[in-house]
Amino acid sequence: MRNSFLLAFLICFSFLGFGQRNVRDSAIATPWVAIHYGLNAPGGDLKERFGVINHVGAMAGYKTSRNWVYGLDGNFMFGNKIKNPNMFAALTDSYQHIQDANGDVAIVVVNMRGFNANVMVGKVFPVLSPNKNSGLYVHAGLGYLQHKIRVETQDQVVPTLELKYRKGYDRYTTGLNFHQFAGYAFMANQGFVNFYAGFYIQEGLTYNRRDIFFDQPDVPVSKAQRLDLQYGFKVGWFVPVYKRKPKDYYFE
């Protein structure tokens, strides 16, 4: 993820300083490369597992001279609130501790992890804007969603939580993803202040992919479709990529 962001920045900045544009007077066609952050509350079936979920992602797309935006975007999802405090109850001793292979108290950390990848289409409406490339910005997308509970035992070895045994606790879930965004996009007449911000909602039509949950061995794992909702606020910074200026030569 970090390498992808670095590559995107290098590509963007290699064009800066050589661009030609007329942002103030007309809507221009230009590639967009962006990074963004979102803070989301879970809804639907997802709120039974997790608390607040963070999104850190990137978008690569193209804005046409008619202000249509087409692109690909992806998000790494993470959070530290897991709503299953008794998940490891069967593994604890009388002091509510989990022991590692040496009989020492083990430190077990659980977090939410996931990602989505989408194709998206949107449009900028030049309303309340300083130029024809800024204004109300809406987009929607379709893609893939995956999330799970990540179980970490740090540097210790807990036999009942290693390798394939972790799969019995991770609630691995995948499926189809939809998202919508409504907000504002600002493209500066000049300079680096180019951003978008607004309200974001995501709907995942997903399924449990494990056949058993080790903390509930007697309860059949539901194979019904889930509705995993997320909604919140997203803000992003983007760099338009412009063509190099042509060189003029004069002879006398």
Backbone as numpy.savetxt, mean C-alpha at the origin, in Angstrom:
# Nx Ny Nz CAx CAy CAz Cx Cy Cz
11.53 -3.21 -1.74 10.70 -2.01 -1.74 11.57 -0.76 -1.74
12.60 -0.73 -0.86 13.47 0.44 -0.80 14.20 0.64 -2.12
14.67 -0.47 -2.73 15.39 -0.35 -4.00 14.49 0.17 -5.10
13.23 -0.22 -5.07 12.28 0.25 -6.09 12.07 1.75 -5.97
11.91 2.24 -4.72 11.72 3.67 -4.50 12.96 4.45 -4.96
14.16 3.91 -4.64 15.39 4.59 -5.03 15.50 4.67 -6.54
15.17 3.58 -7.24 15.23 3.59 -8.69 14.28 4.61 -9.27
13.06 4.69 -8.70 12.08 5.66 -9.19 12.59 7.08 -9.02
13.22 7.38 -7.87 13.76 8.72 -7.64 14.87 9.04 -8.63
15.75 8.08 -8.87 16.85 8.33 -9.79 16.35 8.62 -11.20
15.33 7.88 -11.61 14.76 8.12 -12.93 14.14 9.50 -13.01
13.40 9.86 -11.95 12.73 11.16 -11.94 13.74 12.30 -11.98
14.72 12.27 -11.10 15.63 13.39 -10.98 16.59 13.50 -12.15
16.73 12.40 -12.91 17.57 12.49 -14.09 16.94 13.40 -15.14
15.64 13.63 -15.05 14.94 14.48 -15.99 14.80 15.92 -15.48
14.88 16.10 -14.17 14.65 17.43 -13.62 15.75 18.38 -14.07
15.36 19.62 -14.35 16.32 20.60 -14.80 16.48 20.64 -16.30
15.93 19.64 -17.00 16.05 19.60 -18.44 14.67 19.69 -19.10
13.65 19.99 -18.29 12.30 19.87 -18.80 11.80 21.11 -19.52
10.83 20.86 -20.38 10.09 21.95 -20.98 8.62 21.71 -20.69
7.92 22.76 -20.27 6.53 22.60 -19.91 5.84 23.94 -19.97
4.52 23.85 -20.06 3.70 25.05 -20.03 2.52 24.74 -19.12
2.84 24.43 -17.86 1.85 23.97 -16.90 0.79 25.03 -16.64
1.20 26.28 -16.60 0.27 27.34 -16.24 -0.83 27.54 -17.27
-0.50 27.40 -18.56 -1.43 27.78 -19.61 -2.19 26.62 -20.25
-1.71 25.39 -20.09 -2.36 24.27 -20.77 -2.17 22.98 -20.00
-3.06 22.02 -20.24 -2.92 20.69 -19.67 -1.89 19.93 -20.49
-0.90 19.38 -19.82 0.17 18.72 -20.53 0.13 17.22 -20.29
0.71 16.48 -21.20 0.88 15.04 -21.04 2.24 14.77 -20.42
2.28 13.96 -19.39 3.54 13.71 -18.70 3.46 12.42 -17.89
4.54 11.66 -17.81 4.57 10.53 -16.87 4.52 11.04 -15.43
3.92 10.25 -14.57 3.91 10.52 -13.14 4.62 9.37 -12.42
5.49 9.70 -11.51 6.08 8.72 -10.60 5.87 9.26 -9.20
5.29 8.44 -8.32 4.90 8.96 -7.01 5.18 7.96 -5.91
5.34 8.48 -4.69 5.32 7.68 -3.48 4.21 8.22 -2.60
3.59 7.35 -1.82 2.47 7.81 -1.00 2.39 7.04 0.31
1.65 7.63 1.24 1.41 7.02 2.55 -0.07 7.12 2.86
-0.61 6.05 3.45 -2.00 6.05 3.85 -2.18 5.48 5.24
-3.11 6.03 5.99 -3.47 5.55 7.33 -4.92 5.11 7.26
-5.17 3.82 7.54 -6.48 3.24 7.29 -7.05 2.51 8.50
-8.35 2.63 8.66 -9.08 1.85 9.64 -9.66 0.63 8.93
-9.63 -0.54 9.57 -10.21 -1.74 8.95 -11.72 -1.76 9.12
-12.38 -2.43 8.20 -13.82 -2.60 8.27 -14.21 -3.97 7.76
-15.48 -4.29 7.83 -15.92 -5.60 7.37 -15.29 -6.71 8.19
-14.91 -7.79 7.51 -14.28 -8.92 8.20 -12.88 -8.59 8.69
-12.23 -7.61 8.09 -10.85 -7.30 8.45 -10.73 -6.74 9.86
-11.74 -6.02 10.31 -11.66 -5.40 11.64 -11.70 -6.43 12.76
-12.08 -7.68 12.45 -12.06 -8.73 13.46 -10.65 -9.24 13.72
-9.72 -8.90 12.81 -8.34 -9.38 12.95 -7.36 -8.29 13.33
-7.52 -7.09 12.74 -6.48 -6.08 12.85 -7.03 -4.74 13.32
-6.09 -3.93 13.84 -6.38 -2.54 14.15 -5.97 -1.66 12.99
-5.48 -0.46 13.30 -5.09 0.50 12.27 -4.02 -0.08 11.36
-4.16 0.18 10.05 -3.25 -0.37 9.05 -2.59 0.77 8.28
-1.28 0.71 8.15 -0.51 1.68 7.39 -0.25 1.18 5.97
-0.25 2.11 5.03 0.13 1.80 3.66 1.33 2.68 3.28
2.37 2.07 2.74 3.47 2.80 2.11 3.61 2.23 0.71
3.51 3.10 -0.30 3.48 2.57 -1.65 4.03 3.51 -2.69
3.89 3.08 -3.92 4.40 3.84 -5.06 3.44 3.70 -6.22
3.47 4.69 -7.11 2.65 4.67 -8.32 3.49 5.11 -9.50
3.32 4.44 -10.62 3.96 4.85 -11.87 2.87 4.90 -12.94
2.70 6.07 -13.56 1.62 6.21 -14.51 1.87 7.31 -15.51
0.81 7.68 -16.18 0.90 8.68 -17.24 -0.35 9.54 -17.22
-0.15 10.86 -17.22 -1.26 11.80 -17.31 -1.31 12.34 -18.73
-2.48 12.24 -19.35 -2.63 12.70 -20.73 -2.92 14.20 -20.76
-2.91 14.74 -21.95 -3.22 16.17 -22.12 -4.69 16.47 -21.84
-5.50 15.44 -21.71 -6.91 15.61 -21.32 -7.11 15.32 -19.83
-6.02 15.21 -19.11 -6.01 15.03 -17.66 -6.51 13.66 -17.20
-6.49 12.67 -18.08 -6.72 11.30 -17.65 -5.41 10.75 -17.12
-5.50 9.94 -16.06 -4.31 9.35 -15.46 -4.45 7.83 -15.49
-3.45 7.16 -16.07 -3.42 5.70 -16.12 -2.14 5.22 -15.45
-2.23 4.12 -14.69 -1.00 3.69 -14.05 -1.13 2.38 -13.28
-0.03 2.06 -12.63 0.07 0.90 -11.74 0.47 1.41 -10.37
-0.14 0.85 -9.34 0.28 1.23 -8.00 0.31 0.01 -7.10
1.14 0.11 -6.07 1.27 -0.98 -5.11 1.51 -0.43 -3.73
1.13 -1.20 -2.72 1.25 -0.75 -1.33 1.72 -1.88 -0.44
2.71 -1.59 0.39 3.09 -2.48 1.48 2.25 -2.10 2.68
1.59 -3.08 3.29 0.67 -2.82 4.39 1.25 -3.39 5.69
1.12 -2.63 6.77 1.65 -3.11 8.04 0.90 -2.47 9.20
0.89 -3.18 10.31 0.27 -2.69 11.54 0.73 -3.54 12.71
0.51 -3.06 13.92 0.96 -3.80 15.10 -0.16 -4.18 16.05
-1.40 -4.04 15.59 -2.54 -4.40 16.44 -3.19 -5.66 15.90
-3.06 -6.76 16.66 -3.67 -8.04 16.30 -4.77 -8.33 17.32
-5.98 -8.55 16.84 -7.12 -8.74 17.73 -7.37 -10.22 18.02
-6.36 -10.87 18.56 -6.51 -12.27 18.96 -5.54 -12.53 20.11
-5.84 -12.00 21.29 -4.89 -12.09 22.41 -4.63 -13.50 22.90
-5.51 -14.44 22.60 -5.36 -15.81 23.09 -4.84 -16.76 22.03
-4.22 -16.23 20.99 -3.78 -17.05 19.88 -2.81 -18.16 20.32
-1.92 -17.83 21.26 -0.91 -18.80 21.68 -1.20 -19.38 23.07
-2.44 -19.35 23.48 -2.80 -19.82 24.83 -2.39 -21.27 25.06
-2.50 -22.11 24.03 -2.17 -23.53 24.18 -0.67 -23.76 24.31
0.14 -22.74 24.00 1.60 -22.89 24.03 2.22 -22.32 25.30
1.42 -21.69 26.16 1.96 -21.03 27.35 1.99 -21.97 28.56
2.90 -21.66 29.48 2.98 -22.43 30.71 2.08 -21.80 31.78
2.22 -22.23 33.02 1.36 -21.72 34.09 1.60 -20.26 34.40
2.75 -19.73 33.93 3.06 -18.31 34.13 2.73 -17.48 32.89
2.02 -18.09 31.94 1.63 -17.42 30.70 2.84 -17.07 29.82
3.88 -17.87 29.92 5.07 -17.69 29.11 5.18 -18.78 28.05
5.77 -18.41 26.92 6.11 -19.39 25.90 7.59 -19.68 26.03
7.97 -20.93 26.04 9.37 -21.30 26.21 10.01 -21.65 24.87
11.30 -21.29 24.74 12.01 -21.66 23.53 12.63 -23.04 23.70
13.46 -23.46 22.74 14.02 -24.81 22.75 14.95 -25.04 23.94
15.45 -23.97 24.54 16.36 -24.09 25.69 15.63 -23.96 27.03
14.33 -23.79 26.98 13.57 -23.65 28.21 13.52 -22.24 28.73
14.03 -21.28 27.96 13.99 -19.88 28.35 12.68 -19.24 27.88
12.34 -18.12 28.51 11.14 -17.40 28.10 11.36 -16.80 26.70
10.49 -17.14 25.79 10.62 -16.68 24.41 9.89 -15.35 24.20
10.47 -14.55 23.34 9.82 -13.30 22.93 9.18 -13.53 21.57
7.87 -13.52 21.54 7.12 -13.75 20.30 6.41 -12.46 19.92
6.67 -11.98 18.71 6.09 -10.74 18.22 5.16 -11.05 17.05
3.97 -10.47 17.09 3.03 -10.65 15.98 2.64 -9.29 15.42
2.59 -9.21 14.11 2.23 -7.98 13.42 1.38 -8.30 12.21
0.73 -7.28 11.69 -0.01 -7.41 10.45 0.94 -7.09 9.29
0.91 -7.92 8.24 1.68 -7.67 7.04 0.82 -7.98 5.82
1.07 -7.25 4.75 0.33 -7.52 3.53 0.76 -6.60 2.42
0.18 -6.76 1.26 0.43 -5.85 0.16 -0.70 -5.94 -0.85
-0.81 -4.92 -1.68 -1.71 -4.98 -2.82 -1.01 -4.39 -4.03
-1.45 -4.82 -5.20 -0.93 -4.31 -6.48 -2.12 -4.13 -7.40
-2.19 -2.97 -8.07 -3.39 -2.62 -8.82 -3.09 -1.90 -10.12
-4.00 -2.05 -11.07 -4.04 -1.15 -12.22 -5.08 -0.09 -11.87
-4.84 1.16 -12.29 -5.75 2.22 -11.91 -5.95 3.21 -13.05
-7.10 3.89 -13.01 -7.40 4.95 -13.96 -8.07 6.09 -13.20
-7.71 7.31 -13.54 -8.26 8.45 -12.84 -8.34 9.68 -13.73
-8.78 10.77 -13.13 -8.90 12.01 -13.89 -8.74 13.20 -12.96
-8.08 14.23 -13.48 -7.93 15.50 -12.77 -8.90 16.51 -13.37
-9.72 17.10 -12.51 -10.67 18.13 -12.94 -10.13 19.49 -12.47
-9.75 20.37 -13.38 -9.13 21.65 -12.99 -10.11 22.62 -12.35
-10.49 22.31 -11.12 -11.42 23.14 -10.34 -10.66 23.66 -9.12
-10.83 24.96 -8.81 -10.13 25.58 -7.69 -8.63 25.31 -7.79
-8.07 25.57 -8.94 -6.68 25.21 -9.19 -5.91 26.38 -9.81
-4.59 26.40 -9.61 -3.77 27.49 -10.18 -3.43 27.28 -11.65
-3.70 26.09 -12.17 -3.42 25.79 -13.58 -4.29 24.63 -14.03
-4.19 24.26 -15.28 -5.07 23.25 -15.86 -4.62 21.83 -15.56
-3.54 21.67 -14.83 -3.05 20.35 -14.47 -3.32 20.00 -13.01
-3.93 20.91 -12.29 -4.25 20.69 -10.88 -5.76 20.74 -10.69
-6.21 20.17 -9.57 -7.63 20.25 -9.27 -8.15 19.00 -8.58
-9.45 18.82 -8.60 -10.05 17.65 -8.00 -9.54 16.40 -8.72
-9.16 15.40 -7.94 -8.52 14.21 -8.50 -9.23 12.97 -7.98
-9.72 12.13 -8.89 -10.37 10.88 -8.52 -9.74 9.75 -9.31
-9.65 8.60 -8.68 -9.22 7.42 -9.44 -9.74 6.16 -8.78
-9.76 5.08 -9.53 -10.22 3.78 -9.04 -9.32 2.71 -9.63
-9.27 1.56 -8.96 -8.38 0.52 -9.43 -8.86 -0.87 -9.09
-8.21 -1.84 -9.71 -8.52 -3.25 -9.54 -7.20 -4.01 -9.46
-7.12 -4.99 -8.53 -5.88 -5.72 -8.43 -5.95 -6.89 -7.47
-4.81 -7.14 -6.82 -4.61 -8.31 -5.97 -4.31 -7.84 -4.54
-4.86 -8.56 -3.56 -4.67 -8.24 -2.15 -4.20 -9.47 -1.39
-3.25 -9.28 -0.51 -2.77 -10.36 0.34 -2.48 -9.81 1.73
-2.87 -10.52 2.77 -2.53 -10.12 4.13 -2.44 -11.33 5.04
-1.70 -11.17 6.14 -1.53 -12.26 7.09 -1.04 -11.71 8.42
-0.98 -12.59 9.41 -0.34 -12.28 10.68 1.09 -12.80 10.62
2.05 -11.92 10.81 3.45 -12.32 10.80 3.88 -12.67 12.22
4.38 -13.88 12.38 4.83 -14.37 13.68 6.36 -14.39 13.67
6.97 -13.69 14.63 8.42 -13.62 14.72 8.87 -14.10 16.10
9.91 -14.93 16.10 10.49 -15.40 17.36 11.88 -14.81 17.58
12.19 -13.74 16.86 13.46 -13.06 16.98 14.61 -14.04 16.74
15.61 -14.06 17.64 16.77 -14.95 17.48 16.58 -16.27 18.22
15.43 -16.46 18.82 15.18 -17.69 19.56 14.51 -18.72 18.66
14.55 -19.97 19.14 13.90 -21.07 18.41 12.77 -21.61 19.27
11.55 -21.47 18.76 10.37 -22.01 19.42 9.82 -23.10 18.51
10.07 -24.37 18.81 9.73 -25.45 17.88 8.30 -25.42 17.37
7.36 -25.03 18.22 5.95 -25.04 17.82 5.56 -23.82 16.99
6.54 -22.89 16.77 6.24 -21.70 15.97 7.24 -21.51 14.83
7.93 -22.54 14.46 8.92 -22.43 13.39 8.42 -23.06 12.10
8.97 -22.57 11.00 8.75 -23.12 9.66 7.26 -23.35 9.39
6.90 -24.57 9.05 5.52 -24.85 8.62 4.51 -24.63 9.74
4.95 -24.65 11.02 4.00 -24.47 12.12 3.46 -23.04 12.17
4.23 -22.09 11.68 3.74 -20.71 11.66 2.51 -20.56 10.77
2.44 -21.38 9.74 1.30 -21.29 8.81 -0.03 -21.58 9.51
0.03 -22.30 10.61 -1.20 -22.59 11.35 -1.72 -21.42 12.15
-0.93 -20.34 12.23 -1.32 -19.17 13.00 -1.43 -17.89 12.16
-0.95 -17.92 10.92 -0.77 -16.65 10.20 -2.03 -16.11 9.52
-3.11 -16.88 9.44 -4.37 -16.41 8.83 -4.14 -15.88 7.39
-3.30 -16.55 6.66 -2.95 -16.13 5.30 -4.21 -16.03 4.43
-4.39 -14.85 3.82 -5.63 -14.52 3.10 -5.28 -13.77 1.82
-5.90 -14.15 0.71 -5.66 -13.46 -0.56 -6.97 -13.32 -1.33
-6.93 -12.44 -2.33 -8.12 -12.28 -3.16 -8.08 -11.06 -4.04
-9.23 -10.71 -4.57 -9.39 -9.58 -5.48 -9.48 -8.29 -4.68
-8.94 -7.22 -5.26 -8.90 -5.94 -4.57 -9.49 -4.83 -5.44
-10.31 -3.99 -4.85 -10.83 -2.79 -5.50 -10.47 -1.60 -4.64
-10.23 -0.44 -5.25 -10.02 0.76 -4.45 -10.52 1.99 -5.19
-10.84 3.02 -4.40 -11.28 4.31 -4.92 -10.60 5.42 -4.12
-10.36 6.53 -4.82 -9.72 7.67 -4.19 -10.40 8.94 -4.68
-10.62 9.88 -3.78 -11.17 11.19 -4.14 -10.45 12.25 -3.32
-9.85 13.21 -4.02 -9.12 14.25 -3.29 -8.70 15.37 -4.22
-7.49 15.85 -4.01 -6.98 17.00 -4.74 -5.56 16.72 -5.19
-5.24 17.09 -6.43 -3.88 16.96 -6.96 -3.37 18.35 -7.32
-2.13 18.63 -6.95 -1.53 19.93 -7.22 -0.23 19.74 -7.98
-0.14 20.34 -9.16 1.09 20.34 -9.93 1.58 21.78 -10.02
2.73 22.04 -9.46 3.25 23.40 -9.40 3.61 23.92 -10.78
3.48 25.23 -10.95 3.91 25.84 -12.20 5.42 25.64 -12.40
6.13 25.60 -11.28 7.54 25.25 -11.29 7.95 24.82 -9.90
9.00 24.01 -9.83 9.45 23.57 -8.53 9.01 22.15 -8.20
9.23 21.76 -6.95 9.04 20.37 -6.53 7.75 20.12 -5.76
6.93 21.13 -5.60 5.70 20.97 -4.81 4.61 20.38 -5.70
4.62 19.07 -5.82 3.62 18.34 -6.58 3.08 17.23 -5.68
1.79 17.26 -5.40 1.26 16.30 -4.43 -0.20 15.99 -4.72
-0.69 14.93 -4.08 -2.13 14.64 -4.05 -2.47 14.16 -2.65
-3.69 14.41 -2.25 -4.15 14.01 -0.92 -5.66 13.86 -0.97
-6.17 12.91 -0.21 -7.61 12.74 -0.18 -8.04 11.48 0.55
-9.30 11.15 0.37 -9.92 10.01 1.05 -9.77 8.75 0.20
-9.45 7.65 0.87 -9.17 6.39 0.19 -10.03 5.29 0.79
-10.55 4.39 -0.05 -11.28 3.22 0.44 -10.89 2.01 -0.40
-10.79 0.88 0.27 -10.38 -0.36 -0.40 -11.33 -1.48 0.00
-11.72 -2.29 -0.99 -12.59 -3.44 -0.74 -11.90 -4.69 -1.26
-11.65 -5.64 -0.36 -11.04 -6.90 -0.75 -12.05 -8.03 -0.70
-12.17 -8.75 -1.80 -13.00 -9.96 -1.85 -12.04 -11.14 -1.74
-11.86 -11.62 -0.53 -10.76 -12.54 -0.24 -11.25 -13.86 0.35
-10.28 -14.78 0.50 -10.57 -16.10 1.06 -9.42 -16.52 1.98
-9.77 -17.23 3.06 -8.76 -17.87 3.89 -8.07 -18.95 3.06
-6.74 -18.99 3.11 -5.99 -19.97 2.31 -5.41 -21.10 3.14
-5.60 -21.08 4.45 -5.14 -22.19 5.29 -6.30 -23.13 5.57
-5.97 -24.39 5.82 -7.00 -25.41 6.07 -7.28 -25.60 7.55
-6.38 -25.09 8.40 -6.58 -25.24 9.84 -5.91 -24.08 10.56
-6.53 -23.64 11.64 -5.93 -22.66 12.54 -5.53 -23.43 13.80
-4.25 -23.46 14.13 -3.79 -24.29 15.23 -4.34 -23.85 16.58
-4.69 -22.58 16.72 -5.26 -22.12 17.99 -6.74 -22.46 18.11
-7.35 -22.92 16.99 -8.76 -23.33 16.98 -8.88 -24.64 16.19
-8.21 -25.69 16.61 -8.15 -26.92 15.80 -9.49 -27.60 15.60
-10.43 -27.35 16.48 -11.74 -28.02 16.39 -12.77 -27.18 15.62
-12.37 -25.99 15.20 -13.29 -25.11 14.48 -12.94 -25.14 12.99
-13.83 -25.56 12.12 -13.54 -25.59 10.69 -13.22 -24.19 10.17
-12.19 -24.08 9.35 -11.82 -22.79 8.76 -12.84 -22.43 7.69
-13.40 -21.25 7.80 -14.40 -20.80 6.83 -13.76 -20.63 5.45
-14.41 -21.16 4.45 -13.98 -21.00 3.06 -14.89 -20.04 2.31
-15.75 -19.35 3.06 -16.65 -18.37 2.44 -15.87 -17.12 2.06
-16.41 -16.39 1.11 -15.76 -15.15 0.70 -15.83 -14.12 1.82
-14.71 -13.42 2.03 -14.62 -12.38 3.03 -14.77 -11.01 2.36
-15.19 -10.03 3.13 -15.20 -8.64 2.68 -14.26 -7.87 3.59
-13.06 -7.61 3.10 -12.03 -6.91 3.87 -11.98 -5.45 3.44
-12.45 -4.57 4.30 -12.53 -3.14 3.99 -11.42 -2.36 4.68
-10.94 -1.33 4.01 -10.05 -0.34 4.62 -10.46 1.03 4.12
-10.43 1.99 5.02 -10.77 3.35 4.61 -9.97 4.34 5.45
-9.55 5.41 4.79 -8.74 6.38 5.50 -8.27 7.50 4.58
-7.09 8.03 4.91 -6.57 9.20 4.22 -5.24 8.84 3.58
-5.02 9.31 2.36 -3.78 9.05 1.66 -3.19 10.35 1.15
-1.86 10.47 1.26 -1.16 11.65 0.74 0.05 11.16 -0.03
0.32 11.79 -1.18 1.43 11.36 -2.01 2.19 12.53 -2.60
3.43 12.28 -2.93 4.28 13.27 -3.60 4.71 12.68 -4.93
4.52 13.42 -6.01 4.87 12.88 -7.32 5.78 13.84 -8.08
6.49 13.26 -9.02 7.39 14.02 -9.88 6.95 13.82 -11.33
6.48 14.88 -11.99 6.22 14.77 -13.42 7.55 14.65 -14.16
7.58 13.87 -15.20 8.81 13.67 -15.97 8.62 14.33 -17.33
9.47 15.30 -17.63 9.32 16.08 -18.84 10.38 15.73 -19.87
10.08 16.07 -21.11 11.03 15.86 -22.18 12.20 16.84 -22.04
13.33 16.44 -22.57 14.47 17.35 -22.59 14.22 18.48 -23.58
14.73 19.63 -23.22 14.59 20.77 -24.11 15.43 20.57 -25.36
14.90 20.91 -26.54 15.72 20.82 -27.75 16.78 21.90 -27.74
17.93 21.58 -28.30 19.00 22.55 -28.39 18.88 23.34 -29.69
19.03 24.65 -29.61 18.96 25.52 -30.78 20.36 25.93 -31.17
20.62 25.92 -32.47 21.94 26.32 -32.98 21.73 27.48 -33.94
22.57 28.47 -33.86 22.48 29.64 -34.71 23.81 29.83 -35.44
23.69 30.14 -36.72 24.89 30.35 -37.53 24.75 31.71 -38.23
25.83 32.39 -38.34 25.84 33.66 -39.09 26.68 33.51 -40.36
